[in-house]
Coordinates of C-alpha atoms in Angstrom, one line a residue:
Chain A
X1 CA 19.2 -76.6 26.2
X2 CA 15.8 -78.1 26.8
X3 CA 13.7 -79.6 24.0
X4 CA 11.1 -76.8 24.0
X5 CA 13.8 -74.0 23.9
X6 CA 15.4 -75.8 21.0
X7 CA 12.1 -76.0 19.3
X8 CA 11.6 -72.2 19.8
X9 CA 15.0 -71.6 18.3
X10 CA 14.1 -73.8 15.3
X11 CA 10.8 -72.0 14.7
X12 CA 12.2 -68.5 15.0
X13 CA 15.2 -69.3 12.8
X14 CA 12.9 -70.8 10.1
X15 CA 10.9 -67.6 10.0
X16 CA 14.1 -65.5 9.9
X17 CA 15.4 -67.4 6.9
X18 CA 12.2 -67.0 5.1
X19 CA 12.0 -63.2 5.8
X20 CA 15.6 -62.6 4.8
X21 CA 15.1 -64.2 1.3
X22 CA 11.5 -63.0 0.6
X23 CA 12.5 -59.6 -0.9
X24 CA 15.6 -60.6 -2.7
X25 CA 15.9 -59.5 -6.4
X26 CA 16.4 -62.3 -8.9
X27 CA 19.8 -60.9 -9.9
X28 CA 21.1 -62.0 -6.5
X29 CA 19.6 -65.5 -6.5
X30 CA 22.8 -67.3 -7.6
X31 CA 25.2 -65.5 -5.2
X32 CA 22.6 -65.8 -2.4
X33 CA 22.2 -69.6 -2.9
X34 CA 26.0 -69.8 -2.8
X35 CA 26.1 -67.6 0.3
X36 CA 23.5 -69.7 2.1
X37 CA 25.5 -72.7 1.0
X38 CA 28.5 -71.2 2.8
X39 CA 26.5 -70.6 5.9
X40 CA 25.6 -74.3 6.4
X41 CA 29.4 -74.8 6.4
X42 CA 28.9 -74.2 10.1
X43 CA 28.6 -78.0 10.2
X44 CA 32.4 -77.7 10.5
X45 CA 32.1 -77.0 14.3
X46 CA 29.9 -80.0 14.8
X47 CA 32.3 -82.2 12.8
X48 CA 35.2 -80.8 14.8
X49 CA 33.5 -81.8 18.1
X50 CA 32.6 -85.2 16.7
X51 CA 36.2 -85.9 15.6
X52 CA 37.5 -84.3 18.9
X53 CA 35.6 -86.9 20.8
X54 CA 36.3 -89.8 18.5
X55 CA 37.9 -92.8 20.2
X56 CA 37.9 -95.9 17.9
X57 CA 39.7 -95.9 14.6
X58 CA 36.3 -96.0 12.7
X59 CA 35.1 -92.9 14.6
X60 CA 38.3 -91.2 13.8
X61 CA 38.1 -92.0 10.1
X62 CA 34.5 -90.9 9.8
X63 CA 35.2 -87.8 11.9
X64 CA 38.2 -86.9 9.8
X65 CA 36.1 -87.2 6.6
X66 CA 33.4 -85.1 8.2
X67 CA 35.8 -82.3 9.1
X68 CA 37.5 -82.4 5.7
X69 CA 34.1 -82.2 3.9
X70 CA 32.8 -79.5 6.2
X71 CA 36.0 -77.4 5.8
X72 CA 35.6 -77.8 2.0
X73 CA 32.0 -76.6 2.2
X74 CA 32.8 -73.6 4.3
X75 CA 36.0 -72.5 2.4
X76 CA 34.7 -73.3 -1.1
X77 CA 31.4 -71.6 -0.4
X78 CA 33.1 -68.5 0.9
X79 CA 35.6 -68.2 -2.0
X80 CA 33.0 -68.6 -4.8
X81 CA 30.4 -66.3 -3.2
X82 CA 33.1 -63.6 -2.6
X83 CA 34.3 -63.9 -6.2
X84 CA 30.7 -63.5 -7.6
X85 CA 29.7 -60.6 -5.3
X86 CA 33.0 -58.8 -5.8
X87 CA 32.0 -58.3 -9.5
X88 CA 28.7 -56.6 -8.8
X89 CA 29.3 -52.9 -9.3
X90 CA 27.1 -49.9 -10.2
X91 CA 27.8 -47.5 -13.1
X92 CA 29.2 -44.9 -10.6
X93 CA 31.6 -47.3 -8.9
X94 CA 32.9 -48.5 -12.2
X95 CA 33.8 -45.1 -13.5
X96 CA 35.8 -44.2 -10.4
X97 CA 38.2 -47.1 -11.0
X98 CA 38.0 -50.8 -10.0
X99 CA 37.0 -53.3 -12.6
X100 CA 39.6 -55.1 -14.5
Chain B
X1 CA 46.7 -73.2 22.8
X2 CA 47.8 -75.5 25.6
X3 CA 47.5 -72.7 28.2
X4 CA 44.0 -71.9 27.0
X5 CA 43.1 -75.5 27.2
X6 CA 44.0 -75.9 30.8
X7 CA 43.6 -72.4 32.4
X8 CA 39.8 -71.7 32.6
X9 CA 37.3 -74.1 34.1
X10 CA 34.8 -76.0 32.0
X11 CA 31.9 -73.7 32.9
X12 CA 33.7 -70.5 31.8
X13 CA 34.9 -72.2 28.6
X14 CA 31.3 -73.1 27.7
X15 CA 30.4 -69.4 28.4
X16 CA 33.0 -68.2 26.0
X17 CA 31.8 -70.8 23.4
X18 CA 28.2 -69.9 23.9
X19 CA 28.8 -66.1 23.5
X20 CA 31.0 -66.8 20.4
X21 CA 28.3 -69.0 18.8
X22 CA 25.7 -66.3 19.6
X23 CA 27.9 -63.7 17.9
X24 CA 28.3 -66.1 14.9
X25 CA 24.5 -66.5 14.6
X26 CA 24.1 -62.7 14.6
X27 CA 26.9 -62.3 11.9
X28 CA 25.3 -65.0 9.7
X29 CA 21.9 -63.5 9.8
X30 CA 23.1 -59.9 9.2
X31 CA 25.5 -61.2 6.5
X32 CA 22.7 -62.9 4.7
X33 CA 20.5 -59.8 5.0
X34 CA 23.3 -57.7 3.5
X35 CA 23.6 -60.2 0.7
X36 CA 20.1 -59.5 -0.4
X37 CA 20.9 -56.1 -1.9
X38 CA 23.6 -55.5 -4.6
X39 CA 24.9 -52.5 -2.8
X40 CA 25.8 -54.3 0.4
X41 CA 26.2 -57.8 -0.9
X42 CA 30.0 -57.9 -0.9
X43 CA 30.2 -56.9 2.8
X44 CA 27.6 -59.5 3.6
X45 CA 29.8 -62.5 2.8
X46 CA 32.7 -60.9 4.7
X47 CA 30.5 -60.6 7.8
X48 CA 29.3 -64.2 7.5
X49 CA 32.9 -65.3 6.9
X50 CA 34.0 -63.5 10.1
X51 CA 31.2 -65.4 12.0
X52 CA 32.5 -68.7 10.6
X53 CA 36.1 -67.8 11.6
X54 CA 35.0 -67.0 15.2
X55 CA 33.0 -70.2 15.6
X56 CA 35.8 -72.4 14.2
X57 CA 38.5 -70.9 16.4
X58 CA 36.4 -71.0 19.6
X59 CA 35.5 -74.7 19.0
X60 CA 39.2 -75.6 19.6
X61 CA 38.6 -74.8 23.4
X62 CA 35.6 -77.1 23.5
X63 CA 35.9 -79.2 26.7
X64 CA 36.9 -82.8 26.3
X65 CA 38.3 -82.3 22.8
X66 CA 41.2 -84.5 21.5
X67 CA 42.7 -85.5 18.2
X68 CA 43.8 -81.9 17.5
X69 CA 46.4 -83.0 14.9
X70 CA 43.7 -84.9 13.0
X71 CA 41.3 -81.9 13.2
X72 CA 43.9 -79.5 12.0
X73 CA 45.1 -81.8 9.2
X74 CA 41.5 -82.3 7.9
X75 CA 40.8 -78.6 8.0
X76 CA 44.1 -77.8 6.2
X77 CA 43.5 -80.4 3.5
X78 CA 39.9 -79.4 3.0
X79 CA 40.7 -75.7 2.9
X80 CA 43.5 -76.1 0.4
X81 CA 41.4 -78.2 -2.0
X82 CA 38.3 -75.9 -1.7
X83 CA 40.3 -72.7 -1.9
X84 CA 42.2 -73.8 -5.0
X85 CA 39.1 -75.2 -6.8
X86 CA 37.0 -72.1 -5.8
X87 CA 39.5 -69.6 -7.2
X88 CA 40.0 -71.6 -10.4
X89 CA 36.4 -72.4 -11.4
X90 CA 35.0 -70.5 -14.4
X91 CA 31.9 -68.3 -13.8
X92 CA 29.9 -70.4 -16.3
X93 CA 30.7 -73.5 -14.2
X94 CA 29.5 -71.9 -10.9
X95 CA 26.2 -73.9 -10.5
X96 CA 27.9 -77.3 -10.4
X97 CA 30.7 -76.0 -8.1
X98 CA 28.0 -74.8 -5.7
X99 CA 26.5 -78.3 -5.9
X100 CA 29.8 -79.8 -5.1
X101 CA 30.4 -77.7 -2.0
X102 CA 26.9 -78.2 -0.9
X103 CA 27.3 -82.0 -1.2
X104 CA 30.3 -81.8 1.0
X105 CA 28.3 -80.1 3.7
X106 CA 25.6 -82.8 3.5
X107 CA 28.3 -85.4 3.7
X108 CA 29.7 -83.8 6.8
X109 CA 26.3 -83.7 8.5
X110 CA 25.9 -87.4 7.6
X111 CA 29.4 -88.1 9.0
X112 CA 28.4 -86.5 12.4
X113 CA 25.4 -88.7 12.5
X114 CA 27.5 -91.8 11.6
X115 CA 29.9 -91.1 14.4
X116 CA 27.1 -90.9 17.0
X117 CA 25.2 -93.8 15.7
X118 CA 28.1 -96.2 15.3
X119 CA 29.3 -95.3 18.8
X120 CA 26.0 -96.4 20.2
X121 CA 25.8 -99.5 18.0
X122 CA 29.3 -100.7 18.8
X123 CA 28.7 -100.1 22.5
X124 CA 25.6 -102.4 22.2
X125 CA 27.6 -105.0 20.3
X126 CA 30.5 -105.0 22.8
X127 CA 28.2 -105.2 25.9
X128 CA 25.9 -107.7 24.3
X129 CA 22.9 -105.7 25.3
X130 CA 20.6 -103.1 23.9
X131 CA 20.3 -100.5 25.3
X132 CA 24.0 -100.5 25.8
X133 CA 26.3 -98.2 27.8
X134 CA 26.1 -95.3 25.3
X135 CA 22.7 -93.6 25.9
X136 CA 20.9 -91.1 23.8
X137 CA 17.3 -90.3 24.3
X138 CA 14.9 -91.5 21.5
X139 CA 14.4 -87.9 20.4
X140 CA 18.1 -87.3 19.9
X141 CA 18.5 -90.7 18.2
X142 CA 15.6 -89.9 15.8
X143 CA 17.1 -86.5 14.9
X144 CA 20.5 -88.1 14.4
X145 CA 19.0 -90.7 12.0
X146 CA 16.8 -88.2 10.1
X147 CA 19.7 -85.7 9.8
X148 CA 22.0 -88.4 8.7
X149 CA 19.6 -89.7 6.0
X150 CA 19.0 -86.2 4.7
X151 CA 22.7 -85.4 4.7
X152 CA 23.5 -88.6 2.9
X153 CA 20.9 -87.9 0.2
X154 CA 22.1 -84.4 -0.3
X155 CA 25.7 -85.7 -0.5
X156 CA 25.2 -88.3 -3.2
X157 CA 22.5 -86.3 -5.0
X158 CA 24.7 -83.2 -5.2
X159 CA 27.6 -85.3 -6.6
X160 CA 25.3 -86.6 -9.4
X161 CA 24.0 -83.0 -10.1
X162 CA 27.7 -81.9 -10.3
X163 CA 28.6 -84.7 -12.7
X164 CA 25.6 -84.0 -14.9
X165 CA 26.3 -80.2 -15.2
X166 CA 30.0 -80.8 -15.6
X167 CA 29.3 -83.2 -18.5
X168 CA 31.0 -86.1 -16.7
X169 CA 27.7 -87.9 -16.7
X170 CA 25.7 -87.4 -19.9
X171 CA 23.1 -90.2 -19.5
X172 CA 19.7 -89.5 -18.2
X173 CA 18.8 -92.9 -16.7
X174 CA 15.2 -93.8 -16.9
X175 CA 13.5 -97.2 -16.7
X176 CA 10.0 -98.6 -16.0
X177 CA 9.1 -98.7 -12.3
X178 CA 11.9 -96.3 -11.4
X179 CA 9.7 -94.3 -9.1
X180 CA 8.7 -97.5 -7.3
X181 CA 12.4 -98.5 -6.9
X182 CA 13.3 -95.0 -5.6
X183 CA 10.4 -95.0 -3.2
X184 CA 11.5 -98.4 -1.9
X185 CA 15.1 -97.2 -1.3
X186 CA 13.8 -94.2 0.6
X187 CA 11.3 -96.1 2.7
X188 CA 13.9 -98.8 3.3
X189 CA 16.3 -96.3 4.7
X190 CA 13.6 -94.9 6.9
X191 CA 12.5 -98.3 8.1
X192 CA 16.0 -99.3 9.1
X193 CA 16.3 -95.9 10.8
X194 CA 13.2 -96.7 12.9
X195 CA 14.7 -100.1 13.9
X196 CA 18.0 -98.3 15.0
X197 CA 16.1 -95.8 17.0
X198 CA 13.8 -98.4 18.7
X199 CA 16.8 -100.6 19.6
X200 CA 19.0 -97.7 21.0
X201 CA 21.5 -97.9 18.1
X202 CA 20.8 -101.6 17.2
X203 CA 24.0 -102.9 15.7
X204 CA 26.7 -101.6 13.2
X205 CA 25.2 -103.5 10.3
X206 CA 21.8 -101.7 10.6
X207 CA 23.5 -98.3 11.0
X208 CA 25.5 -99.0 7.8
X209 CA 22.4 -100.0 6.0
X210 CA 20.7 -96.7 6.8
X211 CA 23.5 -94.7 5.1
X212 CA 23.9 -97.1 2.2
X213 CA 20.2 -96.9 1.3
X214 CA 20.1 -93.1 1.7
X215 CA 23.2 -92.7 -0.5
X216 CA 21.7 -94.9 -3.2
X217 CA 18.4 -93.0 -3.0
X218 CA 20.2 -89.7 -3.6
X219 CA 21.8 -91.2 -6.7
X220 CA 18.6 -92.8 -8.0
X221 CA 16.5 -89.8 -7.4
X222 CA 18.9 -87.4 -9.2
X223 CA 19.7 -89.6 -12.2
X224 CA 16.4 -89.2 -14.1
X225 CA 16.3 -85.4 -13.8
X226 CA 17.3 -83.5 -16.9
X227 CA 20.2 -81.0 -17.0
X228 CA 17.8 -78.0 -17.4
X229 CA 16.1 -78.7 -14.2
X230 CA 19.3 -79.3 -12.2
X231 CA 19.6 -75.8 -10.7
X232 CA 16.2 -76.3 -8.9
X233 CA 17.5 -79.6 -7.6
X234 CA 20.8 -78.1 -6.4
X235 CA 18.8 -75.4 -4.6
X236 CA 16.7 -78.1 -3.0
X237 CA 19.7 -80.1 -1.9
X238 CA 21.1 -76.8 -0.5
X239 CA 18.0 -76.4 1.7
X240 CA 18.2 -80.1 2.7
X241 CA 21.8 -79.8 3.8
X242 CA 20.8 -76.8 5.9
X243 CA 18.1 -79.0 7.5
X244 CA 20.5 -81.9 8.1
X245 CA 22.9 -79.5 9.8
X246 CA 20.2 -78.2 12.0
X247 CA 19.2 -81.7 13.0
X248 CA 22.8 -82.7 13.8
X249 CA 23.0 -79.4 15.7
X250 CA 20.2 -80.7 18.0
X251 CA 22.2 -83.9 18.4
X252 CA 25.5 -82.0 19.3
X253 CA 23.5 -79.5 21.4
X254 CA 25.0 -76.8 19.3
X255 CA 22.9 -73.6 18.9
X256 CA 25.0 -72.2 16.1
X257 CA 24.4 -75.2 13.9
X258 CA 20.7 -75.2 14.8
X259 CA 20.2 -71.5 13.9
X260 CA 22.4 -71.4 10.8
X261 CA 21.1 -74.8 9.5
X262 CA 17.5 -73.8 10.0
X263 CA 17.9 -70.4 8.4
X264 CA 19.5 -72.0 5.3
X265 CA 16.8 -74.7 5.3
X266 CA 13.9 -72.3 5.2
X267 CA 15.7 -69.7 3.0
X268 CA 16.7 -72.5 0.6
X269 CA 13.2 -73.9 0.4
X270 CA 11.9 -70.4 -0.5
X271 CA 14.7 -70.0 -3.1
X272 CA 13.9 -73.4 -4.6
X273 CA 10.2 -72.4 -4.9
X274 CA 11.1 -69.1 -6.5
X275 CA 13.4 -70.8 -9.0
X276 CA 10.7 -73.4 -9.9
X277 CA 8.2 -70.6 -10.3
X278 CA 10.6 -68.7 -12.6
X279 CA 10.7 -71.8 -14.8
X280 CA 7.0 -72.1 -14.8
X281 CA 7.2 -75.5 -13.0
X282 CA 6.1 -76.8 -9.7
X283 CA 8.8 -78.5 -7.5
X284 CA 6.9 -81.8 -7.7
X285 CA 6.9 -81.5 -11.5
X286 CA 10.7 -81.0 -11.6
X287 CA 11.3 -84.0 -9.3
X288 CA 8.8 -86.5 -10.6
X289 CA 8.1 -85.7 -14.3
X290 CA 10.0 -86.5 -17.4
X291 CA 10.1 -83.0 -18.8
X292 CA 13.6 -81.8 -19.8
X293 CA 14.2 -85.0 -21.7
X294 CA 13.7 -83.1 -24.9
X295 CA 10.6 -85.0 -25.9
X296 CA 8.6 -81.9 -26.5
X297 CA 5.0 -81.7 -27.5
X298 CA 3.4 -81.4 -30.9
X299 CA 5.3 -78.5 -32.4
X300 CA 2.8 -76.1 -34.0
X301 CA 3.7 -75.3 -37.5
X302 CA 5.1 -71.8 -37.8
X303 CA 4.4 -69.9 -41.0
X304 CA 6.7 -67.4 -42.7
X305 CA 10.4 -67.5 -43.2
X306 CA 13.5 -66.4 -41.3
X307 CA 15.0 -63.3 -42.9
X308 CA 18.8 -62.9 -42.6
X309 CA 20.6 -59.5 -42.1
X310 CA 24.3 -58.4 -42.4
X311 CA 26.2 -57.1 -39.3
X312 CA 26.9 -53.8 -41.0
X313 CA 23.2 -53.1 -41.3
X314 CA 22.6 -54.0 -37.7
X315 CA 25.4 -51.7 -36.7
X316 CA 23.8 -48.7 -38.4
X317 CA 20.4 -49.6 -37.0
X318 CA 21.7 -49.6 -33.5
X319 CA 24.0 -46.6 -33.8
X320 CA 21.0 -44.4 -34.8
X321 CA 18.5 -46.0 -32.3
X322 CA 17.5 -44.2 -29.2
X323 CA 16.9 -47.3 -27.2
X324 CA 18.4 -50.8 -27.5
X325 CA 17.5 -53.7 -25.2
X326 CA 19.9 -56.6 -25.2
X327 CA 18.4 -60.0 -24.3
X328 CA 21.3 -62.4 -23.4
X329 CA 20.9 -66.2 -23.0
X330 CA 23.2 -68.9 -21.9
X331 CA 24.3 -69.3 -25.5
X332 CA 26.1 -66.0 -25.2
X333 CA 28.1 -67.2 -22.2
X334 CA 28.9 -70.5 -23.9
X335 CA 30.3 -68.5 -26.8
X336 CA 32.2 -66.3 -24.3
X337 CA 30.7 -63.3 -26.1
X338 CA 29.7 -61.2 -23.0
X339 CA 32.9 -59.1 -23.1
X340 CA 32.4 -58.2 -26.8
X341 CA 28.7 -57.5 -26.2
X342 CA 29.6 -55.1 -23.4
X343 CA 32.2 -53.4 -25.6
X344 CA 29.5 -52.9 -28.2
X345 CA 27.1 -51.5 -25.7
X346 CA 29.7 -49.0 -24.4
X347 CA 30.2 -47.7 -28.0
X348 CA 26.4 -47.2 -28.2
X349 CA 26.2 -45.5 -24.8
X350 CA 29.0 -43.1 -25.9
X351 CA 26.8 -42.3 -28.9
X352 CA 23.9 -41.4 -26.5
X353 CA 21.9 -44.6 -27.1
X354 CA 20.0 -45.9 -24.1
X355 CA 21.2 -49.5 -23.5
X356 CA 19.5 -52.0 -21.2
X357 CA 20.0 -55.6 -20.5
X358 CA 16.8 -57.7 -20.1
X359 CA 17.4 -60.9 -18.0
X360 CA 14.9 -63.7 -17.9
X361 CA 15.0 -65.5 -14.5
X362 CA 16.3 -68.7 -16.2
X363 CA 18.6 -66.9 -18.7
X364 CA 21.7 -68.6 -17.2
X365 CA 22.0 -72.1 -15.8
X366 CA 20.1 -70.9 -12.7
X367 CA 18.2 -67.7 -11.7
X368 CA 20.7 -64.8 -11.4
X369 CA 23.5 -66.7 -13.1
X370 CA 23.4 -64.4 -16.1
X371 CA 23.8 -61.4 -13.8
X372 CA 27.0 -63.0 -12.5
X373 CA 28.3 -63.6 -16.0
X374 CA 27.5 -60.0 -17.1
X375 CA 29.0 -58.6 -14.0
X376 CA 32.2 -60.6 -14.8
X377 CA 32.3 -58.8 -18.2
X378 CA 32.0 -55.4 -16.4
X379 CA 28.3 -54.6 -17.0
X380 CA 27.1 -52.4 -14.1
X381 CA 24.1 -53.9 -12.4
X382 CA 22.0 -50.8 -12.8
X383 CA 21.8 -51.4 -16.5
X384 CA 20.4 -54.9 -15.9
X385 CA 16.6 -55.3 -15.5
X386 CA 14.6 -58.4 -14.7
X387 CA 11.5 -59.5 -16.5
X388 CA 8.9 -57.5 -14.5
X389 CA 10.9 -54.3 -14.8
X390 CA 11.7 -54.4 -18.5
X391 CA 8.7 -56.0 -20.2
X392 CA 6.7 -52.8 -20.6
X393 CA 9.8 -51.1 -22.1
X394 CA 10.1 -53.3 -25.2
X395 CA 7.3 -51.3 -27.0
X396 CA 9.5 -48.2 -26.7
X397 CA 12.7 -49.9 -27.9
X398 CA 14.0 -49.4 -31.4
X399 CA 16.0 -52.6 -31.3
X400 CA 15.8 -55.8 -29.2
X401 CA 19.1 -57.7 -29.7
X402 CA 18.7 -61.4 -28.8
X403 CA 21.9 -63.2 -28.3
X404 CA 22.0 -66.8 -27.3
X405 CA 18.4 -66.8 -25.9
X406 CA 15.6 -68.8 -27.4
X407 CA 12.7 -70.2 -25.5
X408 CA 12.6 -67.2 -23.1
X409 CA 11.6 -64.9 -25.9
X410 CA 9.2 -67.3 -27.7
X411 CA 5.8 -65.5 -28.0
X412 CA 3.9 -68.8 -28.3
X413 CA 4.3 -69.0 -24.5
X414 CA 1.7 -66.2 -24.5
X415 CA -0.5 -67.3 -27.3
X416 CA -0.4 -71.1 -28.1
X417 CA -2.2 -73.2 -25.5
X418 CA -1.0 -76.4 -27.0
X419 CA 2.7 -75.5 -26.6
X420 CA 4.6 -77.1 -23.7
X421 CA 6.0 -73.7 -22.7
X422 CA 2.5 -72.1 -22.7
X423 CA 2.1 -69.9 -19.6
X424 CA 5.9 -69.6 -18.9
X425 CA 6.7 -65.9 -18.3
X426 CA 8.7 -64.6 -21.3
X427 CA 10.5 -61.4 -22.3
X428 CA 8.2 -59.6 -24.8
X429 CA 11.0 -58.9 -27.3
X430 CA 8.6 -59.3 -30.2
X431 CA 7.1 -55.9 -29.2
X432 CA 10.2 -54.0 -30.1
X433 CA 10.3 -52.1 -33.4
X434 CA 13.1 -54.3 -34.7
X435 CA 14.2 -57.6 -33.4
X436 CA 17.7 -58.9 -34.2
X437 CA 18.5 -62.5 -33.4
X438 CA 22.1 -63.6 -33.3
X439 CA 22.1 -67.3 -33.8
X440 CA 24.5 -70.0 -34.9
X441 CA 22.1 -71.9 -37.2
X442 CA 18.4 -72.5 -37.8
X443 CA 17.8 -75.2 -35.2
X444 CA 15.2 -75.2 -32.5
X445 CA 15.8 -74.2 -28.8
X446 CA 16.8 -76.2 -25.7
X447 CA 13.2 -77.5 -25.4
X448 CA 13.1 -78.4 -29.0
X449 CA 10.2 -76.0 -29.7
X450 CA 10.1 -73.9 -32.8
X451 CA 10.5 -70.2 -32.0
X452 CA 7.7 -68.0 -33.6
X453 CA 9.7 -64.9 -32.8
X454 CA 12.3 -65.8 -35.6
X455 CA 9.5 -65.7 -38.2
X456 CA 8.0 -62.3 -37.4
X457 CA 8.0 -59.5 -39.9
X458 CA 10.0 -57.2 -37.7
X459 CA 12.7 -59.9 -37.0
X460 CA 16.0 -60.3 -38.7
X461 CA 18.5 -63.1 -38.2
X462 CA 22.2 -62.4 -37.8
X463 CA 23.8 -65.9 -38.3
X464 CA 27.1 -66.8 -36.7
X465 CA 29.0 -67.6 -33.6
X466 CA 28.0 -65.2 -30.7
X467 CA 31.5 -63.8 -30.1
X468 CA 32.3 -63.3 -33.8
X469 CA 29.0 -61.6 -34.5
X470 CA 29.5 -59.3 -31.5
X471 CA 32.9 -58.4 -32.8
X472 CA 31.5 -57.6 -36.2
X473 CA 28.9 -55.4 -34.6
X474 CA 31.6 -53.5 -32.7
X475 CA 33.4 -52.9 -36.0
X476 CA 30.1 -51.9 -37.7
X477 CA 29.3 -49.3 -35.1
X478 CA 32.8 -47.9 -35.2
X479 CA 32.5 -47.6 -39.0
X480 CA 29.4 -45.5 -38.6
X481 CA 31.8 -42.9 -37.0

C-alpha cells in the first residue's frame, strides 16, 4: 500500500463515518457510540500481528497486554451493544410476544 | 491450523487476508449504517460482529506469525473478562462500561506502538548506532508515535472517566496553573516523540518517556472534568481511540484497521459534537472550563410557592385525560421506577389515554441513555419522542408528568438571560394544562439552579421516592375503575 493510496483510504473512510452518523436519531446515540466502540476493537488484528512477531520478552509482554486489551474492547463492546439494541422494540413487535 | 499454515504460499495467504479484511470493512460500514435506525439496529451489531470474527480468524494465517499459544491465551482471558462484565453490567452503568472497553482499545493501540518503537530502540542500543538495524521510514515512525500518544491518552483518560462515573473516584481535582501543567505534559510527550522519530527510535528510555507523559496527561486532563460532562469526554476518547487504531493501521500496513479506525474517528467526532450541542456546550467549554463543579451563577429569586398534591388526585386527573406526556429524567432510573412508570402508562393506554414519553437529549447520563433505560422496562420506541418532535405537543397535553427530571424542564432557560442554563434547549412541559412533578424533596437540580417550573400556577408537586410514587399512581388509576 503506497502512502497516497493509504491517504485516499483515510479520506474516504472519514467521510463515510461522518455520513453514517449524520442522520442518526438521538434515541440511538448511546447504542451507536457503543457500536462504534466495538468497531475499533479491530485493533485486535494489529495486536495479534504485533504479538505474533514479538521476539524479546518485553515485546511479548507488551504484545500480550495489547491482545488482551483489544479482545476486551471487541468482546465487551459487542456484548453491551447487543444487549442494548436487543431491547429496542416497536409496539407491534411487543404485542406479538418477545419482551420479558 | 498447522496444514493451513504451511500449505499455501505467502502470496496466496496475503490474498486471502486482503479479501477477508475487505469483507470485514464492508460488514463494519453496513453494520454501522443499520445501527442508525431502530428497526434494523439489532442486525447491525450482528453484521459488524461477523466482520470482526472473520478478521480475527484470518489473522491467524498471517505469514511469519508465532507465539500462537500466547495469542490464544490473551484472547481467551480478555474475552472471558469482557463477556462476563458486559453481561452483568446494569443498564444505568452503561456509560462507564463503554468508557472502560474504549480505554482498553486505546491501550491496545498504544501497545502496538510500544512494540514497534521499543524494537527499533533496543536494536539501536544493541548495535550502538542510530539508525540501527530495524528500519522504519520517518512517516511510519511519526504515525506510530502519534497513534501511541493518542492511544495512551485515551487509555488513562477513559479509566479516570470510568472511575468517576462508577463513584470510585469522587474528587474533582483542580489547582492553580493546572492547564499549564497539563499543557506541559502534552507538549513534553510530543517533544520526546519528535526526538524518537528524528533518531530512528532513539533509545528505550526516550520511548518509555513518551508513553509515561501521555498516560499522565490523560489522567491530568480528565481529573478536573465534572461528572455531568463525562459522557462528552467518553465520546471524545472513543473518537480518539478510533484515530489511534487508524494510525497504528498505517504502521502495520493493515487496511481493515485504517478503515475501521478512521470511520470511528470521524463518526465519533461528530457524535461528540452532537452531544455537546445537546448540552448547550461547546467541546472546548467542556474540556477547559470549570462548569459542572456546581458553582452555579447568581440564582434568580423565584416567586410563588410549591403546591403539593396527593397521588389519588393525580390518578384521577390522568385517568380522565386525553393526552399525558411523561418526562423522565435520570432520577427515575436511579429510583428504578421505569418499570412501575410503564405499568402505569399501560393502564392509561388501556383506558384510551394517549401516552407519550418526551426525552431530552441529556435525560440520561448521555444522549440516548434514557431510551435504553425505557427500552429495558419494555416501553416501545414509537411511544418515545425527542425534543424537536414533542415540544409543540405540550400545549395539547392535559398532563405533563415530570419524574426525576429537573433542569431540562426549567423554563428560565428560555426566559432568564442571567441564568447559567439560558439558551439550553428544554422540554416545554410548562405549556401543558397540568404539570405534575414527582420529586423526593424541595432541593435544587443537578446544576444547583432553582426550577421556576415548580412554582407555576398549573404545577403540583407529588413528593416521594420515584418508585413508590409510581406504585401509588398505579393503584390510584386502578381505583378509578
